[in-house]
Amino acid sequence: MIKEIHGGNIYKFDHKIYDFSANLNPLGMPEEVKQAIISNIDKYESYPDPFQRELTAAISHFHHVKENVICCGNGAADIIFRSTLALRPKKALIVSPTFSEYQEALMASACNKINHYLLKEEKGFQIQEDIFDELDDSYDMLFICNPNNPTGIPIPKEMMLRLSMRCAQTHTYLMIDECFSEFLDDEEQYSVMDSIESLSKVIILKAFTKIYAMAGLRLGYCICSDEKTAESIKGCLQPWSVSTPASKAGKAAMELTGFIEKTKAYVKENRDYLLRGLAELGYQTYKPKANYIFFRSEEDLIGPLEKFDIMIRSCANYLTLDEHYYRIAVRTREENEYFLASLAQITKRSEGKTNG
């Protein structure tokens, strides 16, 4: 049975919902991407290109990497599962709390031992130097989400490069999930993409899902530090892992100019707006830099907010977290205003009950 462990399940409602549970671009899918899907409709009766040549060339040009180190799949989750299936790690380390699919993929590929490096609240959910004490040559694979999900806190590039060097020394594959890196104001201070060709045993995970609001199309990819790793992952992909509509949409997205810069500015403005509002209402946040905000509430918010037709993400299923932690996406100003106004009403009611 499929478990509901992610955000974005709007389908359980039969009316309009303000979805703050899925971390998608508040600007929505670019018009050029929509047009690419529509204008190529006559091509959809044929099988997709099994080698995704057109899409791979566009990704190669966008990131300035060789085509033979790119693997495309049916969303980032597909790439995660295919990577563990290809590399077959026997012992792995996950920086947690984080995206659950890393552990799910490791379990599906029969990984014998899965350990977690725990990000501590008293340290601001920031990675610490002691991770180097944990990481030895007994590990086959390390997973790091940067910026992390659900906290929205990124790891500086300098630390990531040091970790990649340690992994090279210990012969450990390092998968860095950078699916949210485009939302960072100063992305170049955190991403190792521009260093990928000089690294060893590194896999950078990317997706069109978040930044281009293409969640329903399912399109993700990874860029490997070497062709051998890429070929191993490609060998575990299904023959037609990317549909033609998704491929056309992805190519159009890669050819956009100015969209990411526009998104960064819009997200920053509205993230700051939400952070100020949450602080005024007395909620604790943790200095996020992505397009979502991780915060704590002593009172339940899921049910009360659903009465206002608002859906947020409970973080209770994340390792070390409980029902007091939540995550909200940065949405449009109108949606953000409605969220804060609704939350204010709930907060006042809770305070009234406490005082009464």
Short mmCIF file of C-alpha atoms in Angstrom, two decimals:
data_model
loop_
_atom_site.label_atom_id
_atom_site.label_comp_id
_atom_site.label_asym_id
_atom_site.label_seq_id
_atom_site.Cartn_x
_atom_site.Cartn_y
_atom_site.Cartn_z
CA MET A 1 0.00 0.00 0.00
CA ILE A 2 1.27 3.49 -0.90
CA LYS A 3 1.80 5.66 2.18
CA GLU A 4 1.10 9.39 2.16
CA ILE A 5 4.49 10.70 3.33
CA HIS A 6 4.99 13.68 1.01
CA GLY A 7 3.31 17.03 0.48
CA GLY A 8 1.24 18.06 -2.54
CA ASN A 9 -1.63 15.55 -2.26
CA ILE A 10 -4.34 18.01 -3.28
CA TYR A 11 -6.38 15.17 -4.77
CA LYS A 12 -7.90 14.18 -1.43
CA PHE A 13 -9.91 17.41 -1.53
CA ASP A 14 -12.84 18.15 -3.83
CA HIS A 15 -12.41 21.93 -3.73
CA LYS A 16 -9.75 24.63 -4.09
CA ILE A 17 -6.88 24.25 -1.64
CA TYR A 18 -4.08 26.64 -0.78
CA ASP A 19 -1.20 24.19 -1.07
CA PHE A 20 1.74 25.21 1.13
CA SER A 21 2.83 21.58 1.50
CA ALA A 22 4.68 21.26 -1.84
CA ASN A 23 7.81 23.35 -2.40
CA LEU A 24 7.12 24.46 -5.97
CA ASN A 25 8.01 27.73 -7.66
CA PRO A 26 5.30 30.28 -6.72
CA LEU A 27 5.63 31.82 -10.20
CA GLY A 28 4.35 28.56 -11.66
CA MET A 29 5.34 26.77 -14.83
CA PRO A 30 6.89 29.18 -17.36
CA GLU A 31 4.69 30.01 -20.36
CA GLU A 32 7.47 28.94 -22.74
CA VAL A 33 7.44 25.48 -21.17
CA LYS A 34 3.67 25.22 -21.48
CA GLN A 35 3.88 26.23 -25.12
CA ALA A 36 6.57 23.63 -25.81
CA ILE A 37 4.28 20.90 -24.44
CA ILE A 38 1.34 22.07 -26.55
CA SER A 39 3.20 22.78 -29.80
CA ASN A 40 4.81 19.33 -29.90
CA ILE A 41 1.61 17.35 -29.33
CA ASP A 42 1.80 15.62 -32.72
CA LYS A 43 5.07 13.96 -31.65
CA TYR A 44 3.53 12.13 -28.69
CA GLU A 45 2.16 9.19 -30.67
CA SER A 46 5.70 7.85 -31.18
CA TYR A 47 7.89 6.26 -28.52
CA PRO A 48 10.16 8.66 -26.64
CA ASP A 49 13.86 8.87 -27.48
CA PRO A 50 15.44 6.21 -25.20
CA PHE A 51 18.68 8.22 -25.09
CA GLN A 52 17.02 11.62 -24.44
CA ARG A 53 19.48 13.18 -26.89
CA GLU A 54 17.74 16.54 -27.27
CA LEU A 55 17.19 16.96 -23.53
CA THR A 56 20.67 15.79 -22.58
CA ALA A 57 22.23 18.28 -25.00
CA ALA A 58 20.20 21.10 -23.45
CA ILE A 59 21.23 20.10 -19.90
CA SER A 60 24.86 19.81 -21.00
CA HIS A 61 24.79 23.33 -22.44
CA PHE A 62 23.03 24.78 -19.37
CA HIS A 63 25.46 23.32 -16.80
CA HIS A 64 28.58 23.33 -19.01
CA VAL A 65 29.22 19.61 -18.49
CA LYS A 66 29.79 16.71 -20.87
CA GLU A 67 26.74 14.87 -22.15
CA ASN A 68 28.11 11.45 -21.18
CA VAL A 69 27.95 12.22 -17.44
CA ILE A 70 24.21 13.09 -17.48
CA CYS A 71 21.45 10.62 -16.58
CA CYS A 72 17.78 11.58 -17.02
CA GLY A 73 14.82 9.89 -15.35
CA ASN A 74 11.21 10.00 -14.28
CA GLY A 75 11.78 12.60 -11.55
CA ALA A 76 14.60 12.96 -9.01
CA ALA A 77 13.15 10.10 -6.93
CA ASP A 78 13.58 7.76 -9.90
CA ILE A 79 17.25 8.75 -10.17
CA ILE A 80 17.76 8.12 -6.43
CA PHE A 81 16.36 4.59 -6.67
CA ARG A 82 18.25 3.82 -9.90
CA SER A 83 21.50 5.07 -8.36
CA THR A 84 21.31 2.81 -5.33
CA LEU A 85 20.29 -0.09 -7.56
CA ALA A 86 23.31 0.54 -9.80
CA LEU A 87 25.90 1.15 -7.08
CA ARG A 88 24.58 -1.42 -4.56
CA PRO A 89 25.97 0.18 -1.37
CA LYS A 90 26.22 -2.20 1.57
CA LYS A 91 26.67 0.52 4.16
CA ALA A 92 25.41 4.10 3.81
CA LEU A 93 25.25 7.34 5.77
CA ILE A 94 22.42 9.88 5.50
CA VAL A 95 22.58 13.41 6.88
CA SER A 96 19.23 13.64 8.69
CA PRO A 97 16.46 14.69 9.20
CA THR A 98 15.96 14.82 5.45
CA PHE A 99 14.08 13.54 2.40
CA SER A 100 12.83 10.01 3.12
CA GLU A 101 13.50 8.67 -0.38
CA TYR A 102 17.22 8.20 0.30
CA GLN A 103 16.53 5.59 2.94
CA GLU A 104 13.69 4.04 0.95
CA ALA A 105 15.99 3.61 -2.05
CA LEU A 106 18.78 2.12 0.06
CA MET A 107 16.38 -0.38 1.61
CA ALA A 108 15.00 -1.30 -1.82
CA SER A 109 18.55 -2.07 -3.03
CA ALA A 110 19.23 -4.30 -0.01
CA CYS A 111 21.68 -2.00 1.76
CA ASN A 112 22.68 -3.90 4.89
CA LYS A 113 23.40 -0.98 7.21
CA ILE A 114 22.00 2.56 7.09
CA ASN A 115 23.36 5.07 9.59
CA HIS A 116 22.31 8.68 10.15
CA TYR A 117 24.39 11.73 10.93
CA LEU A 118 21.91 13.75 12.98
CA LEU A 119 21.52 17.50 12.59
CA LYS A 120 20.80 18.87 16.06
CA GLU A 121 18.34 21.63 16.90
CA GLU A 122 20.69 23.13 19.49
CA LYS A 123 23.21 23.58 16.66
CA GLY A 124 20.62 25.24 14.44
CA PHE A 125 20.26 22.06 12.33
CA GLN A 126 23.68 22.91 10.86
CA ILE A 127 26.18 20.24 9.86
CA GLN A 128 29.21 20.13 12.17
CA GLU A 129 32.87 19.16 11.85
CA ASP A 130 32.24 15.88 13.65
CA ILE A 131 30.79 14.40 10.47
CA PHE A 132 34.40 13.83 9.41
CA ASP A 133 34.85 11.62 12.48
CA GLU A 134 31.92 9.48 11.36
CA LEU A 135 32.86 9.18 7.70
CA ASP A 136 35.39 6.36 7.26
CA ASP A 137 36.18 3.78 4.59
CA SER A 138 33.46 1.42 5.83
CA TYR A 139 30.84 3.52 4.03
CA ASP A 140 29.91 2.92 0.40
CA MET A 141 27.59 5.90 -0.01
CA LEU A 142 26.75 9.25 1.63
CA PHE A 143 23.55 11.25 1.01
CA ILE A 144 23.41 15.00 1.61
CA CYS A 145 20.55 17.32 0.63
CA ASN A 146 21.84 20.85 0.00
CA PRO A 147 19.91 22.97 0.88
CA ASN A 148 18.38 20.46 3.22
CA ASN A 149 14.75 19.42 3.17
CA PRO A 150 12.86 20.19 5.42
CA THR A 151 15.05 22.82 7.12
CA GLY A 152 15.96 24.93 4.08
CA ILE A 153 19.48 25.37 5.49
CA PRO A 154 22.37 25.02 2.98
CA ILE A 155 25.88 23.73 3.57
CA PRO A 156 28.67 26.05 2.37
CA LYS A 157 30.53 25.00 -0.75
CA GLU A 158 33.83 24.83 1.12
CA MET A 159 32.42 22.18 3.47
CA MET A 160 30.89 20.25 0.57
CA LEU A 161 34.22 20.18 -1.28
CA ARG A 162 35.99 18.94 1.85
CA LEU A 163 33.38 16.20 2.22
CA SER A 164 33.81 15.21 -1.42
CA MET A 165 37.56 14.93 -0.88
CA ARG A 166 37.01 12.72 2.18
CA CYS A 167 34.63 10.53 0.21
CA ALA A 168 37.20 10.18 -2.56
CA GLN A 169 39.78 9.09 0.02
CA THR A 170 37.41 6.54 1.59
CA HIS A 171 36.06 5.32 -1.80
CA THR A 172 32.56 6.45 -0.83
CA TYR A 173 30.01 7.63 -3.38
CA LEU A 174 28.61 11.05 -2.47
CA MET A 175 25.12 11.94 -3.71
CA ILE A 176 24.41 15.66 -3.28
CA ASP A 177 20.76 16.56 -3.77
CA GLU A 178 20.78 20.10 -5.20
CA CYS A 179 17.14 20.12 -6.32
CA PHE A 180 16.50 23.35 -4.40
CA SER A 181 19.81 25.11 -5.05
CA GLU A 182 18.38 27.45 -7.71
CA PHE A 183 16.23 29.09 -5.04
CA LEU A 184 19.28 30.19 -3.03
CA ASP A 185 20.11 33.89 -3.30
CA ASP A 186 23.85 33.17 -3.55
CA GLU A 187 23.75 29.71 -5.11
CA GLU A 188 27.43 29.81 -6.10
CA GLN A 189 28.42 29.84 -2.41
CA TYR A 190 26.81 26.43 -1.85
CA SER A 191 26.61 24.42 -5.08
CA VAL A 192 29.55 22.30 -6.25
CA MET A 193 28.22 22.05 -9.80
CA ASP A 194 31.00 24.17 -11.26
CA SER A 195 33.56 21.79 -9.69
CA ILE A 196 31.94 18.49 -10.67
CA GLU A 197 34.46 17.54 -13.37
CA SER A 198 37.36 17.82 -10.90
CA LEU A 199 35.68 15.67 -8.25
CA SER A 200 35.58 11.90 -7.78
CA LYS A 201 32.65 9.56 -6.98
CA VAL A 202 30.20 12.50 -6.77
CA ILE A 203 26.64 12.50 -8.09
CA ILE A 204 24.67 15.78 -8.15
CA LEU A 205 20.91 15.27 -8.18
CA LYS A 206 18.72 17.81 -9.98
CA ALA A 207 15.05 18.14 -10.92
CA PHE A 208 12.73 20.28 -13.01
CA THR A 209 10.00 19.64 -10.43
CA LYS A 210 10.64 22.53 -8.05
CA ILE A 211 12.25 25.42 -9.90
CA TYR A 212 10.09 25.06 -13.04
CA ALA A 213 6.92 23.86 -11.24
CA MET A 214 6.77 20.68 -13.36
CA ALA A 215 5.88 18.18 -10.62
CA GLY A 216 3.17 16.48 -12.67
CA LEU A 217 5.45 15.87 -15.65
CA ARG A 218 8.08 13.93 -13.61
CA LEU A 219 11.52 14.89 -14.86
CA GLY A 220 14.79 14.69 -12.98
CA TYR A 221 18.44 14.08 -13.75
CA CYS A 222 21.85 13.66 -12.21
CA ILE A 223 25.30 14.80 -13.23
CA CYS A 224 28.14 12.46 -12.30
CA SER A 225 31.80 13.26 -11.81
CA ASP A 226 32.76 10.47 -14.21
CA GLU A 227 31.35 8.58 -17.18
CA LYS A 228 31.68 5.16 -15.52
CA THR A 229 29.27 6.09 -12.71
CA ALA A 230 26.85 7.62 -15.19
CA GLU A 231 26.89 4.48 -17.34
CA SER A 232 26.17 2.32 -14.29
CA ILE A 233 23.10 4.40 -13.43
CA LYS A 234 21.92 4.50 -17.05
CA GLY A 235 22.15 0.72 -17.12
CA CYS A 236 19.48 0.54 -14.40
CA LEU A 237 17.02 2.92 -16.06
CA GLN A 238 13.96 1.64 -17.87
CA PRO A 239 14.12 1.90 -21.72
CA TRP A 240 11.86 4.99 -21.93
CA SER A 241 12.51 6.71 -18.62
CA VAL A 242 11.51 10.18 -19.87
CA SER A 243 8.29 10.86 -21.78
CA THR A 244 8.35 13.08 -24.87
CA PRO A 245 6.18 15.80 -23.25
CA ALA A 246 8.56 15.91 -20.27
CA SER A 247 11.60 16.01 -22.58
CA LYS A 248 10.20 18.88 -24.65
CA ALA A 249 9.29 20.77 -21.47
CA GLY A 250 12.75 20.20 -20.01
CA LYS A 251 14.51 21.42 -23.14
CA ALA A 252 12.38 24.58 -23.17
CA ALA A 253 13.14 25.18 -19.50
CA MET A 254 16.89 24.87 -20.07
CA GLU A 255 16.69 27.52 -22.81
CA LEU A 256 14.96 30.16 -20.67
CA THR A 257 16.77 33.37 -19.81
CA GLY A 258 16.14 35.37 -16.66
CA PHE A 259 13.56 33.03 -15.14
CA ILE A 260 15.76 31.71 -12.32
CA GLU A 261 16.96 35.21 -11.43
CA LYS A 262 13.35 36.45 -11.34
CA THR A 263 12.42 33.50 -9.14
CA LYS A 264 15.25 34.13 -6.67
CA ALA A 265 14.17 37.73 -6.16
CA TYR A 266 10.49 36.87 -5.80
CA VAL A 267 11.14 34.01 -3.37
CA LYS A 268 13.47 36.10 -1.20
CA GLU A 269 10.93 38.93 -0.91
CA ASN A 270 8.11 36.60 0.04
CA ARG A 271 10.23 34.36 2.28
CA ASP A 272 11.25 37.43 4.28
CA TYR A 273 7.59 38.47 4.44
CA LEU A 274 6.55 35.08 5.82
CA LEU A 275 9.45 34.98 8.29
CA ARG A 276 8.46 38.39 9.68
CA GLY A 277 4.86 37.27 9.98
CA LEU A 278 5.73 34.02 11.73
CA ALA A 279 8.02 35.88 14.17
CA GLU A 280 5.30 38.38 15.00
CA LEU A 281 2.97 35.49 15.82
CA GLY A 282 5.59 33.93 18.10
CA TYR A 283 6.70 30.96 15.98
CA GLN A 284 10.30 29.75 15.97
CA THR A 285 12.05 29.50 12.59
CA TYR A 286 15.56 28.34 11.68
CA LYS A 287 17.11 30.81 9.17
CA PRO A 288 16.05 29.13 5.92
CA LYS A 289 17.50 30.17 2.57
CA ALA A 290 15.39 28.05 0.22
CA ASN A 291 11.81 28.42 -1.04
CA TYR A 292 10.30 26.89 2.09
CA ILE A 293 10.27 27.61 5.81
CA PHE A 294 10.75 25.11 8.62
CA PHE A 295 9.19 26.15 11.93
CA ARG A 296 7.97 24.92 15.28
CA SER A 297 4.54 25.17 16.90
CA GLU A 298 3.44 23.92 20.30
CA GLU A 299 -0.12 23.54 19.00
CA ASP A 300 -1.44 21.33 16.18
CA LEU A 301 -1.80 23.30 12.95
CA ILE A 302 -2.79 20.67 10.36
CA GLY A 303 -6.48 20.37 11.25
CA PRO A 304 -7.07 24.04 12.12
CA LEU A 305 -5.47 25.25 8.88
CA GLU A 306 -7.44 22.76 6.78
CA LYS A 307 -10.57 24.55 8.01
CA PHE A 308 -9.22 27.55 6.12
CA ASP A 309 -8.54 25.30 3.07
CA ILE A 310 -4.79 25.50 3.71
CA MET A 311 -2.55 22.44 3.48
CA ILE A 312 0.91 22.51 5.11
CA ARG A 313 3.51 19.81 5.62
CA SER A 314 3.80 18.08 8.97
CA CYS A 315 7.40 17.02 9.65
CA ALA A 316 6.40 14.35 12.16
CA ASN A 317 7.61 11.53 9.87
CA TYR A 318 11.16 12.94 9.62
CA LEU A 319 13.80 11.28 11.76
CA THR A 320 14.24 13.06 15.16
CA LEU A 321 11.32 15.42 14.47
CA ASP A 322 7.78 15.21 15.85
CA GLU A 323 4.31 16.69 15.44
CA HIS A 324 5.50 20.12 16.61
CA TYR A 325 7.55 20.76 13.45
CA TYR A 326 6.11 22.03 10.17
CA ARG A 327 7.22 23.15 6.74
CA ILE A 328 5.52 25.66 4.49
CA ALA A 329 6.33 26.64 0.91
CA VAL A 330 6.86 30.24 -0.07
CA ARG A 331 3.87 31.04 -2.25
CA THR A 332 2.50 34.16 -3.98
CA ARG A 333 2.05 37.33 -1.92
CA GLU A 334 -1.74 36.92 -1.99
CA GLU A 335 -1.51 33.33 -0.76
CA ASN A 336 1.09 34.24 1.88
CA GLU A 337 -1.12 37.03 3.21
CA TYR A 338 -4.06 34.64 3.46
CA PHE A 339 -1.90 32.06 5.25
CA LEU A 340 -0.64 34.53 7.85
CA ALA A 341 -4.12 35.97 8.43
CA SER A 342 -5.52 32.46 8.93
CA LEU A 343 -2.64 31.44 11.19
CA ALA A 344 -3.17 34.60 13.25
CA GLN A 345 -6.78 33.59 13.92
CA ILE A 346 -5.72 30.09 14.96
CA THR A 347 -2.95 31.45 17.20
CA LYS A 348 -5.30 33.86 18.96
CA ARG A 349 -7.80 31.07 19.60
CA SER A 350 -5.06 28.86 21.05
CA GLU A 351 -3.85 31.69 23.28
CA GLY A 352 -7.40 32.34 24.39
CA LYS A 353 -7.88 28.71 25.43
CA THR A 354 -4.57 28.74 27.31
CA ASN A 355 -5.39 31.97 29.13
CA GLY A 356 -8.92 30.85 29.82
#
